[in-house]
mmCIF file of C-alpha atoms and ligand atoms in Angstrom:
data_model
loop_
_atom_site.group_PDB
_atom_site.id
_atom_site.type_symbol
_atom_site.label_atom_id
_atom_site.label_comp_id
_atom_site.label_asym_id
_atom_site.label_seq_id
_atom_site.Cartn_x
_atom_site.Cartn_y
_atom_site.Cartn_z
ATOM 1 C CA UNK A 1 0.000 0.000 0.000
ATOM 2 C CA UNK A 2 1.296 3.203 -0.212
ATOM 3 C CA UNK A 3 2.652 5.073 2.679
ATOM 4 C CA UNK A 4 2.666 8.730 4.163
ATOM 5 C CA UNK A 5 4.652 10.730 6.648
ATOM 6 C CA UNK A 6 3.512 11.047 9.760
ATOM 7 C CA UNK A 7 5.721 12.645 11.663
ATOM 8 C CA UNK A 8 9.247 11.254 11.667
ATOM 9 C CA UNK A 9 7.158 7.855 11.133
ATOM 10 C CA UNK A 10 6.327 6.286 7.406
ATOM 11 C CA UNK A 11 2.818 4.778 7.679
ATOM 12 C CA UNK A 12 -0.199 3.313 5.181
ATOM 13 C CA UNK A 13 -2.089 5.736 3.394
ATOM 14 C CA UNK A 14 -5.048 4.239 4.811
ATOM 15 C CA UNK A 15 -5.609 3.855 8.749
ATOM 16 C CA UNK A 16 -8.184 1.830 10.202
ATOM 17 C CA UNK A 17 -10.791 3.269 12.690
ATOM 18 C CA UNK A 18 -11.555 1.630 15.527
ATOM 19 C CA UNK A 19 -15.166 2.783 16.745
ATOM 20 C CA UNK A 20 -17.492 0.343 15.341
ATOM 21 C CA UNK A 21 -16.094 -2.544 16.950
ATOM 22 C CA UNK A 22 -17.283 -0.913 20.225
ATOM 23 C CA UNK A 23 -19.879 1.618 20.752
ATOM 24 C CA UNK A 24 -23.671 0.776 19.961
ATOM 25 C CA UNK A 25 -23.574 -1.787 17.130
ATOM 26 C CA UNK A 26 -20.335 -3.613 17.560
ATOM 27 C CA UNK A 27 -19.919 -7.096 16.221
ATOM 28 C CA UNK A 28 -19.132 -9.688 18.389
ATOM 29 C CA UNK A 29 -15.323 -10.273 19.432
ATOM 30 C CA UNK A 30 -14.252 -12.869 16.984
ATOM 31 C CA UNK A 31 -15.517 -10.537 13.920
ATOM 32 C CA UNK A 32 -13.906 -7.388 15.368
ATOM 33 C CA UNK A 33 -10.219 -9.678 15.878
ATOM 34 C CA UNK A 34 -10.849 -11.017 12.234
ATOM 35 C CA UNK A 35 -11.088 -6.965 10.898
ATOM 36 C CA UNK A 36 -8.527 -5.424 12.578
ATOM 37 C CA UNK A 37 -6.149 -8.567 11.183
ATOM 38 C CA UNK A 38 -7.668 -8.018 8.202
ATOM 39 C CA UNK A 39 -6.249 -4.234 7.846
ATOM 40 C CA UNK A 40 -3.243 -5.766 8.976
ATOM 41 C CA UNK A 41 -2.562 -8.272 6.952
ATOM 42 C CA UNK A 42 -3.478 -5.676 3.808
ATOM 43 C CA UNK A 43 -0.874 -3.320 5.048
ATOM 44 C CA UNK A 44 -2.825 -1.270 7.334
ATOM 45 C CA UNK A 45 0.025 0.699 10.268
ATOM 46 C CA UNK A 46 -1.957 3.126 11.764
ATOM 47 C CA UNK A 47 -5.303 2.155 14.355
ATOM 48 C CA UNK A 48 -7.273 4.707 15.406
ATOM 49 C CA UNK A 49 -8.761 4.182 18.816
ATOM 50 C CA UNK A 50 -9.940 6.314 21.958
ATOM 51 C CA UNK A 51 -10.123 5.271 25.471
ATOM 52 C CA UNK A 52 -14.015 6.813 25.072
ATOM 53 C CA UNK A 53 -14.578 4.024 22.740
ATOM 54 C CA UNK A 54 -17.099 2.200 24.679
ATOM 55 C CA UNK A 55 -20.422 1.083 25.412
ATOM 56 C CA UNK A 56 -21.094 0.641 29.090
ATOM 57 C CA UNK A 57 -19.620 3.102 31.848
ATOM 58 C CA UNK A 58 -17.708 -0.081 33.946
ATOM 59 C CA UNK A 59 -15.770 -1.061 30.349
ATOM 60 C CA UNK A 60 -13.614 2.243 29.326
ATOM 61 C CA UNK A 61 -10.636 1.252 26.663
ATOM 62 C CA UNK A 62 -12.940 -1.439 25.314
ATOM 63 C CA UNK A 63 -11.444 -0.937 22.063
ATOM 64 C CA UNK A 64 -8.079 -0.511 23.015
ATOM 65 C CA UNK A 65 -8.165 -3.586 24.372
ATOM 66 C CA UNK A 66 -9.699 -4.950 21.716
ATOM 67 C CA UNK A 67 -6.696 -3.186 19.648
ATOM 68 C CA UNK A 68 -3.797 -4.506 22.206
ATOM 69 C CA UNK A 69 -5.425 -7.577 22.157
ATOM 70 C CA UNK A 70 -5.326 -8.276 18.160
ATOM 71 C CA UNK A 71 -1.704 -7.014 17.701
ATOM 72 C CA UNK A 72 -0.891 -9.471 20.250
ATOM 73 C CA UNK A 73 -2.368 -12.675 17.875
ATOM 74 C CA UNK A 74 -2.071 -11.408 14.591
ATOM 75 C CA UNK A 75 1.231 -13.254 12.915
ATOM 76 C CA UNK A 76 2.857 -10.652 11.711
ATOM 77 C CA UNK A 77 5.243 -7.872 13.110
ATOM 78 C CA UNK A 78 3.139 -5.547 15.223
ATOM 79 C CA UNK A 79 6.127 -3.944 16.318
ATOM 80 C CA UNK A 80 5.912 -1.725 12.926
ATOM 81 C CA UNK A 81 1.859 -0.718 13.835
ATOM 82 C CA UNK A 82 1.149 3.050 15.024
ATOM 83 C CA UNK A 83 -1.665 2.314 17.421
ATOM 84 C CA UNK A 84 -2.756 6.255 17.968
ATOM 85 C CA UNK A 85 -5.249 7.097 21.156
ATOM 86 C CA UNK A 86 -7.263 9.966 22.411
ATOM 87 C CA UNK A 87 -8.459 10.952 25.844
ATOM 88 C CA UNK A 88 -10.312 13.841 26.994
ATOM 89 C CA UNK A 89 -13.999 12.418 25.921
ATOM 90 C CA UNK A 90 -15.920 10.749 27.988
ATOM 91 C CA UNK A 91 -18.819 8.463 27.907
ATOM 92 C CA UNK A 92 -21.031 7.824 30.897
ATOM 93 C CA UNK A 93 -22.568 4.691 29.708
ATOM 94 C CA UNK A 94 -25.962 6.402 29.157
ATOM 95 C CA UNK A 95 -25.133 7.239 24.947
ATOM 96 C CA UNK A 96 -24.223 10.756 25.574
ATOM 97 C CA UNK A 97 -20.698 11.672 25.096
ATOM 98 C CA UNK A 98 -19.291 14.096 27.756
ATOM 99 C CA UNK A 99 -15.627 16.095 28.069
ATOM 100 C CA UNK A 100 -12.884 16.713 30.682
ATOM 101 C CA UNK A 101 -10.248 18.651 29.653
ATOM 102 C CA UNK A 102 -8.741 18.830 33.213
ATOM 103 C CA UNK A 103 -4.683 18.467 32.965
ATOM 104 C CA UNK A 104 -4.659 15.788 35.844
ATOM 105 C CA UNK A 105 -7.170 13.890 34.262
ATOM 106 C CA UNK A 106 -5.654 13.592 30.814
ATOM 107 C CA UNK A 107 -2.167 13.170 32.231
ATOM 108 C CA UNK A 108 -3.799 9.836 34.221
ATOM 109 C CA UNK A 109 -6.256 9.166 31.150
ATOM 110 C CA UNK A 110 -2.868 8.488 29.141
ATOM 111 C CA UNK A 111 -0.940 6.598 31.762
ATOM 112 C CA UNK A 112 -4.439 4.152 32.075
ATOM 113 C CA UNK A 113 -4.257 4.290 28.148
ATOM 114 C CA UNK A 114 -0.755 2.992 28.411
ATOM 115 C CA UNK A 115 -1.738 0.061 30.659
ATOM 116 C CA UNK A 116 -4.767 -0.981 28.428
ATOM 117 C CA UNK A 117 -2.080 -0.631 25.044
ATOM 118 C CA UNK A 118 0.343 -2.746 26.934
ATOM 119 C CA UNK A 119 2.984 -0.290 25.997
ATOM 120 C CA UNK A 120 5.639 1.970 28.252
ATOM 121 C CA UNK A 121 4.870 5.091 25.838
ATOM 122 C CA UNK A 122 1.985 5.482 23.703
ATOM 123 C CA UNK A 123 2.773 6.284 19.619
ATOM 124 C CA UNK A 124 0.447 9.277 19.517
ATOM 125 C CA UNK A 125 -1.909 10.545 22.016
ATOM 126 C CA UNK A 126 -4.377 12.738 20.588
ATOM 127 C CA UNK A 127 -6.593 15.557 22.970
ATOM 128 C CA UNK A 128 -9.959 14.226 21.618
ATOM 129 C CA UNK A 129 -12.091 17.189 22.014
ATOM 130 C CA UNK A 130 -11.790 20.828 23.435
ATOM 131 C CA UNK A 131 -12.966 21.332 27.144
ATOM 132 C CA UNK A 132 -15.234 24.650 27.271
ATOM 133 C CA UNK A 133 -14.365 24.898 31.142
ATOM 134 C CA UNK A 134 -10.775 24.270 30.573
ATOM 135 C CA UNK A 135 -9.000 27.107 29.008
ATOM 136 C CA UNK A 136 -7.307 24.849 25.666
ATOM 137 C CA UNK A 137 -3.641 25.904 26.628
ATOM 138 C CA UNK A 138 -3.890 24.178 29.771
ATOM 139 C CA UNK A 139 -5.218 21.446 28.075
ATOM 140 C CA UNK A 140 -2.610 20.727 25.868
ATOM 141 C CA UNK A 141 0.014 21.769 28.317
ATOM 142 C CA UNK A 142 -0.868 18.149 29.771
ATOM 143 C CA UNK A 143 0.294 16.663 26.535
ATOM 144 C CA UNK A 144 3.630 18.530 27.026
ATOM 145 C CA UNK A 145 4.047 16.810 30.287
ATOM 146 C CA UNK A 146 3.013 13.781 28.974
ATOM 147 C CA UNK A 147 5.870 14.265 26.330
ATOM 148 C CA UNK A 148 8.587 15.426 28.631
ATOM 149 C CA UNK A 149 7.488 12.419 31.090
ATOM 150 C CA UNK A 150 7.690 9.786 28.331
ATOM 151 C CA UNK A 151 4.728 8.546 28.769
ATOM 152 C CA UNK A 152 3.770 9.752 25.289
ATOM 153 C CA UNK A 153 6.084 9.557 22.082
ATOM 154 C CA UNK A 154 4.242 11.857 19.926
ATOM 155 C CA UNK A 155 1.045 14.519 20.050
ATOM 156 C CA UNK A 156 -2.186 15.245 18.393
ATOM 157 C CA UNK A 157 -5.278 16.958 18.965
ATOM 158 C CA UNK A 158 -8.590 16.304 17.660
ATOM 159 C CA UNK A 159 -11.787 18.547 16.788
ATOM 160 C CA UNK A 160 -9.867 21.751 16.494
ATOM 161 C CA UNK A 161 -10.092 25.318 14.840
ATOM 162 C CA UNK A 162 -7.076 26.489 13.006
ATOM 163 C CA UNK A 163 -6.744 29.072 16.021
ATOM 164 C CA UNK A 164 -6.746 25.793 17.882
ATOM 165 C CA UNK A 165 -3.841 24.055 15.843
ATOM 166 C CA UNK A 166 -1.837 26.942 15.841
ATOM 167 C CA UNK A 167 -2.042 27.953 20.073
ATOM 168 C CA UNK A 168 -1.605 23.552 20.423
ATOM 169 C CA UNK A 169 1.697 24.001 17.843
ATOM 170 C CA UNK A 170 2.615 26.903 20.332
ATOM 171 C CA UNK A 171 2.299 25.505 23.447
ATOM 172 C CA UNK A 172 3.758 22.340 22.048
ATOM 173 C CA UNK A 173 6.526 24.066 20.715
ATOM 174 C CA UNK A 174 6.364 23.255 17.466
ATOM 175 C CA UNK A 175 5.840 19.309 18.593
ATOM 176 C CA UNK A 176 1.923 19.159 17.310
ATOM 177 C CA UNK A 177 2.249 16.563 14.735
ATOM 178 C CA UNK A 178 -1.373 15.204 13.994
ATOM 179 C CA UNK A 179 -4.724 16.600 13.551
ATOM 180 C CA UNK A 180 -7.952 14.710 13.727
ATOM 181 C CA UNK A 181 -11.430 16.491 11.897
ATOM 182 C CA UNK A 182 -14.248 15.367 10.550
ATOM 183 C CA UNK A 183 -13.986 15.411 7.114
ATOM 184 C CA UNK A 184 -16.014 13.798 4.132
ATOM 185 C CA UNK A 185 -17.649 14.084 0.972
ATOM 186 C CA UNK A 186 -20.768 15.060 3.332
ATOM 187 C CA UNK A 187 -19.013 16.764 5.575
ATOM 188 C CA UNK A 188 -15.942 19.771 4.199
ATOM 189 C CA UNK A 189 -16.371 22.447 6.847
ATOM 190 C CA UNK A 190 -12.572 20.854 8.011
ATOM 191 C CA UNK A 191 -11.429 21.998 4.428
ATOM 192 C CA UNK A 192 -9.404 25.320 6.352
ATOM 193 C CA UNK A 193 -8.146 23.088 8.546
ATOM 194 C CA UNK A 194 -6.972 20.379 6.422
ATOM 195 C CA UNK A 195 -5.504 23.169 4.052
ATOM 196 C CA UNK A 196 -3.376 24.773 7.535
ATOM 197 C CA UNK A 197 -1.885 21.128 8.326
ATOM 198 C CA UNK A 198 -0.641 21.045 4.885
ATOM 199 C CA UNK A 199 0.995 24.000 5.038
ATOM 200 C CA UNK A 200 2.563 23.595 8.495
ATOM 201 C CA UNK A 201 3.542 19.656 7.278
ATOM 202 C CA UNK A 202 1.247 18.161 10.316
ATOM 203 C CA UNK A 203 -0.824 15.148 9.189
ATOM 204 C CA UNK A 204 -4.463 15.622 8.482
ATOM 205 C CA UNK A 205 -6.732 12.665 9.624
ATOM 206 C CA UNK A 206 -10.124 12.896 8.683
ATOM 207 C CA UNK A 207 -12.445 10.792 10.609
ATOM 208 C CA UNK A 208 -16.163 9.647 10.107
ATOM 209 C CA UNK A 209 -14.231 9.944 6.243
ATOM 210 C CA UNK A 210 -17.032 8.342 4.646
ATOM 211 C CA UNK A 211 -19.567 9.670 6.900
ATOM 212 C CA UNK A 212 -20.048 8.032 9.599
ATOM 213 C CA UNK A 213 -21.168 4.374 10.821
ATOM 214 C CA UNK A 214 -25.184 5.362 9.897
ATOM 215 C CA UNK A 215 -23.931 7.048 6.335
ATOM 216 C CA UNK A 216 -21.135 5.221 4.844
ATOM 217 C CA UNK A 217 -23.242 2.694 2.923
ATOM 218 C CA UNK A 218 -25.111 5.101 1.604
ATOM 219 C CA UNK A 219 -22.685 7.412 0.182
ATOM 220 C CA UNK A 220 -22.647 6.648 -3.403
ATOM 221 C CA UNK A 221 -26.837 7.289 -2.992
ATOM 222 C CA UNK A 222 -26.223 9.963 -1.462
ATOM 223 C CA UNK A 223 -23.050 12.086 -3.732
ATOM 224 C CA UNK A 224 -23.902 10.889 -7.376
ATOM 225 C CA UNK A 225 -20.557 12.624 -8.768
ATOM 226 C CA UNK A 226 -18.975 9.493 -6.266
ATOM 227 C CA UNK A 227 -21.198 6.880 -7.279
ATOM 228 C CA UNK A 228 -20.434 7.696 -11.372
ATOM 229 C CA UNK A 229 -16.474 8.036 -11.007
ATOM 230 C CA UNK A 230 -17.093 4.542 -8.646
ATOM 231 C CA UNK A 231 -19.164 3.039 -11.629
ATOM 232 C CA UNK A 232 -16.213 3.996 -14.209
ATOM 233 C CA UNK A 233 -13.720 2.463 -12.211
ATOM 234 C CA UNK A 234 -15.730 -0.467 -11.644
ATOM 235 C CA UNK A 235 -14.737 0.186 -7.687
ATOM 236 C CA UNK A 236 -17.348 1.456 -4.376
ATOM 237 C CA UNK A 237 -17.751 5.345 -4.464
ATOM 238 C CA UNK A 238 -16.045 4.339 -0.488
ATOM 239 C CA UNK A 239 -13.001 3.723 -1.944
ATOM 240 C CA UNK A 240 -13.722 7.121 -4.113
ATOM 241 C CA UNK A 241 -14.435 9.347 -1.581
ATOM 242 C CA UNK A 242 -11.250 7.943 0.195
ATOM 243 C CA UNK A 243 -8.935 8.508 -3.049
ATOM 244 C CA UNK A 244 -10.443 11.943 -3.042
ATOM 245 C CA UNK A 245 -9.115 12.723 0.276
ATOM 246 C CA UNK A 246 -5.832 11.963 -0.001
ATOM 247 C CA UNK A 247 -5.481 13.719 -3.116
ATOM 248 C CA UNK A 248 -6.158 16.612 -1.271
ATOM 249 C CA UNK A 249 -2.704 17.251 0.287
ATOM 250 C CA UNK A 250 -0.212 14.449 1.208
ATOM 251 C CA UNK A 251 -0.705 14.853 4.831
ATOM 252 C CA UNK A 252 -4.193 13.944 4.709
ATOM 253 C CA UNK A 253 -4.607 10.426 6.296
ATOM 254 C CA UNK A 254 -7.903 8.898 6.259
ATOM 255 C CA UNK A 255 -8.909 7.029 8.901
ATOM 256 C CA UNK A 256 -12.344 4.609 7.833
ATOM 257 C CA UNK A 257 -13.941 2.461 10.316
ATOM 258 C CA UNK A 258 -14.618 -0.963 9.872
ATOM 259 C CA UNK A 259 -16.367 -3.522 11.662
ATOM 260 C CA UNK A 260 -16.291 -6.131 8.762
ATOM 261 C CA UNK A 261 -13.023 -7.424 7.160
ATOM 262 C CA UNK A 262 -14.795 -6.926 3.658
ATOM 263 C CA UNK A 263 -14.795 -3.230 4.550
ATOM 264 C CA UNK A 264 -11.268 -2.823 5.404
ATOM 265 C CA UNK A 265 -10.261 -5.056 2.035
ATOM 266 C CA UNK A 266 -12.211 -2.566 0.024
ATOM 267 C CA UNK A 267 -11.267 0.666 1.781
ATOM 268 C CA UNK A 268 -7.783 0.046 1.671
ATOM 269 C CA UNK A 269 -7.768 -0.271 -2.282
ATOM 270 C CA UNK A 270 -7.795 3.355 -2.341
ATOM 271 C CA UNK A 271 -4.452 4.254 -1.692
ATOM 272 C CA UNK A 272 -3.890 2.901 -5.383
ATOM 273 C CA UNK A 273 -7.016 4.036 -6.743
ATOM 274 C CA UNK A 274 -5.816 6.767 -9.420
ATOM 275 C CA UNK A 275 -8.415 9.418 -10.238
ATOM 276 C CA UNK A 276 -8.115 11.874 -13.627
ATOM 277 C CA UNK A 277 -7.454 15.872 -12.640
ATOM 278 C CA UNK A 278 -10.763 15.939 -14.217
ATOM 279 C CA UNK A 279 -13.031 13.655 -11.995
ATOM 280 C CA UNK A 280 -11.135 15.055 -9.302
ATOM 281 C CA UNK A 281 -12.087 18.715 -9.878
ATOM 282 C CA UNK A 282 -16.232 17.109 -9.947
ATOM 283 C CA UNK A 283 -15.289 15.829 -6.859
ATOM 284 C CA UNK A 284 -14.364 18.604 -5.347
ATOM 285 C CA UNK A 285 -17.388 20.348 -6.681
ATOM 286 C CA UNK A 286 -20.063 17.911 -5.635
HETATM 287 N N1 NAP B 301 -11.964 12.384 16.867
HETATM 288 C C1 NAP B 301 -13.263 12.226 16.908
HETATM 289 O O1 NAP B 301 -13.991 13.001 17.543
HETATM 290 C C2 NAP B 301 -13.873 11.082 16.154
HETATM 291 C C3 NAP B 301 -15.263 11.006 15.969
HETATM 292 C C4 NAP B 301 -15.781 9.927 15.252
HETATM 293 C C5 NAP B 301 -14.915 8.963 14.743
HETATM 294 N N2 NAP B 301 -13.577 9.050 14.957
HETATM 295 C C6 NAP B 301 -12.633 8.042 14.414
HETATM 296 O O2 NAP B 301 -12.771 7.999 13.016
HETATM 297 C C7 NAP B 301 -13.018 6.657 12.616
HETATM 298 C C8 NAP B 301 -13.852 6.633 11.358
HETATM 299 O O3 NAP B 301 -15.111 7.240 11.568
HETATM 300 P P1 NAP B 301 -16.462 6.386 11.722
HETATM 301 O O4 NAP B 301 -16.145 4.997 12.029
HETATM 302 O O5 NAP B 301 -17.308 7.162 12.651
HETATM 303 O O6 NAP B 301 -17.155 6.554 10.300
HETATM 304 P P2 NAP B 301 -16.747 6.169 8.794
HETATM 305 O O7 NAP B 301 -15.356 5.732 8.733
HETATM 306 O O8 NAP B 301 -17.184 7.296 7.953
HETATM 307 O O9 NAP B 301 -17.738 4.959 8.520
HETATM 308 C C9 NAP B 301 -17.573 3.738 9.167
HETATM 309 C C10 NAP B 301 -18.425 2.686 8.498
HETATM 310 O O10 NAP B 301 -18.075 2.611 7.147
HETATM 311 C C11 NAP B 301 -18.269 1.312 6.697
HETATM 312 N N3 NAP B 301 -17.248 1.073 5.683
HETATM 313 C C12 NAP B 301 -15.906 1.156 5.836
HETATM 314 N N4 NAP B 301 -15.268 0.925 4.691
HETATM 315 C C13 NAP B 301 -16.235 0.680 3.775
HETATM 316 C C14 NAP B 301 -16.198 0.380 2.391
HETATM 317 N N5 NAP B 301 -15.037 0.314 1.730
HETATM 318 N N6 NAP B 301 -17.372 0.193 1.754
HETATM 319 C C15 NAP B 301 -18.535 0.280 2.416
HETATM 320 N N7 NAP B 301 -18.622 0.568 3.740
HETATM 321 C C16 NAP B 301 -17.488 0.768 4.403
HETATM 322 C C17 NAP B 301 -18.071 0.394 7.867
HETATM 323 O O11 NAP B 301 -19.048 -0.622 7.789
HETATM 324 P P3 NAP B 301 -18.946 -2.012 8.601
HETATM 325 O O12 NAP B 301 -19.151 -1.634 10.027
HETATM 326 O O13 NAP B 301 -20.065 -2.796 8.021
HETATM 327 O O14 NAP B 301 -17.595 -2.575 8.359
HETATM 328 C C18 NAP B 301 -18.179 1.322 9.065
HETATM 329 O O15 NAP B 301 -19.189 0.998 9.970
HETATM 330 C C19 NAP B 301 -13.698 6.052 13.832
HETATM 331 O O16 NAP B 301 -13.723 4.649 13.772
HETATM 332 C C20 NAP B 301 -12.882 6.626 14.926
HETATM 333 O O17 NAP B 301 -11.660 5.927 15.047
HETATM 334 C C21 NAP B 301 -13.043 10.100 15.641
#
């Protein structure tokens, strides 16, 4: 597959998203395991996951144990595998989705994350989603600690304004090397952001990139230009929409979730999916 910077790391074009294997929905074990080997085995070396990535309140890091747990018996060399978390999103157990932007609590949020990885430092630990009551400096001034501690190797944030990149980049200093937007044919208010990483060299991963869990089969019904540059290339307008994306600037890594290995085998097909300057520019306009 082909590969992209991230950072000082070389990893697929494609990610895999962890989410649907464990919120409202998720498969049973043995068909989440056989996915995330499945993006593995294709070439897959970056997992999304979040410690929020849950159902119940008593079973926070459900998928990344779920994650930690398929590295461990997959066959291959998991060693080579950016698994990339996010804390600072919460979920009660009740559906809602609630924040805590506290520095304490993300600094222990990431050492728990740690734990539930199995690993001494994490790859990249991403603040999931800005606190209102915490001013955003403070914030991310946890991931500096979590930096200078070790605990972390490498920081992103997630759901954040170009003001936000830029006062993260600062208080990093200069260290911010991954943003995390929603981004997708159905969803381009990220485009300024996405743009601002490319020109500062940070990675761009859009997630919910083919709209989301409840949206994703529908997309080529729902963005016709997709479904007719899909029907040319005799591919899904999925793998369209993700070819789209990462023509959009080479830091752009999209970040699908998958809770079927047939969805990871097809989404992963994009990173050699080649698209004309022409059905790009419809693209762009639909
Ligand atoms: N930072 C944040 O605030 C935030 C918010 C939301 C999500 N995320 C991250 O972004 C990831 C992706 O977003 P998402 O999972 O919400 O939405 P998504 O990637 O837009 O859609 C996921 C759904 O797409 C389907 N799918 C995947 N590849 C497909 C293909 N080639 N053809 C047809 N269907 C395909 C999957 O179906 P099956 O289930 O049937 O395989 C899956 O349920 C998440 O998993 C999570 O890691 C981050």
């Amino acid at each position: 597959m082909k590969q992209r910077a991230l950072a000082d790391l070389t990893v697929s074009a494609i990610g895999l998203g962890g989410m649907p294997m464990s919120i409202e929905g998720r498969p049973d074990t043995a068909r989440s395991v056989a996915t995330i080997h499945a993006a593995l085995d294709a070439g897959v070396t970056v997992i999304d996951t979040a410690d929020a990535y849950h159902q119940h309140a008593d079973e926070v890091g459900h998928n990344e144990e779920l994650i930690a747990d398929a590295l461990r018996s997959w066959g291959g060399d998991a060693t080579s595998v950016l698994v990339a978390t996010k804390g600072g999103h919460l979920r009660p157990g009740d559906g809602s989705w609630t924040r805590n932007g506290d520095p304490a609590y993300l600094k222990q949020a990431a050492r728990d994350s740690a734990k539930r990885l199995g690993v001494d430092a994490i790859g990249l630990y991403q603040f999931h989603r800005p606190d209102p009551k915490v001013p955003y400096a403070e914030s991310v001034g946890a991931l500096v600690e979590l930096l200078d501690e070790g605990v972390i190797v490498r920081a992103g944030i997630s759901n954040a304004t170009v003001a936000q990149i830029d006062e993260a980049n600062a208080v990093l200093g200069g260290r911010l090397v991954s943003v995390q937007n929603q981004f997708s044919p159905a969803f381009r208010s990220s485009q300024g952001e996405l743009e601002h990483c490319a020109g500062l060299g940070i990675a761009f991963l859009p997630w919910s990139p083919l709209g989301g869990i409840s949206n994703a089969g529908e997309l080529g019904a729902n963005h016709a230009a997709f479904a007719e540059v899909a029907d040319k290339h005799g591919v899904s307008p999925q793998q369209v929409a993700l070819a789209w994306e990462l023509s959009l600037a080479d830091v752009v890594i999209p970040i699908p979730g998958a809770s079927r290995p047939a969805s990871v085998q097809d989404s992963v097909l994009a990173a050699d999916l080649q698209l004309t300057d022409d059905e790009l520019a419809r693209l762009n306009d639909n």
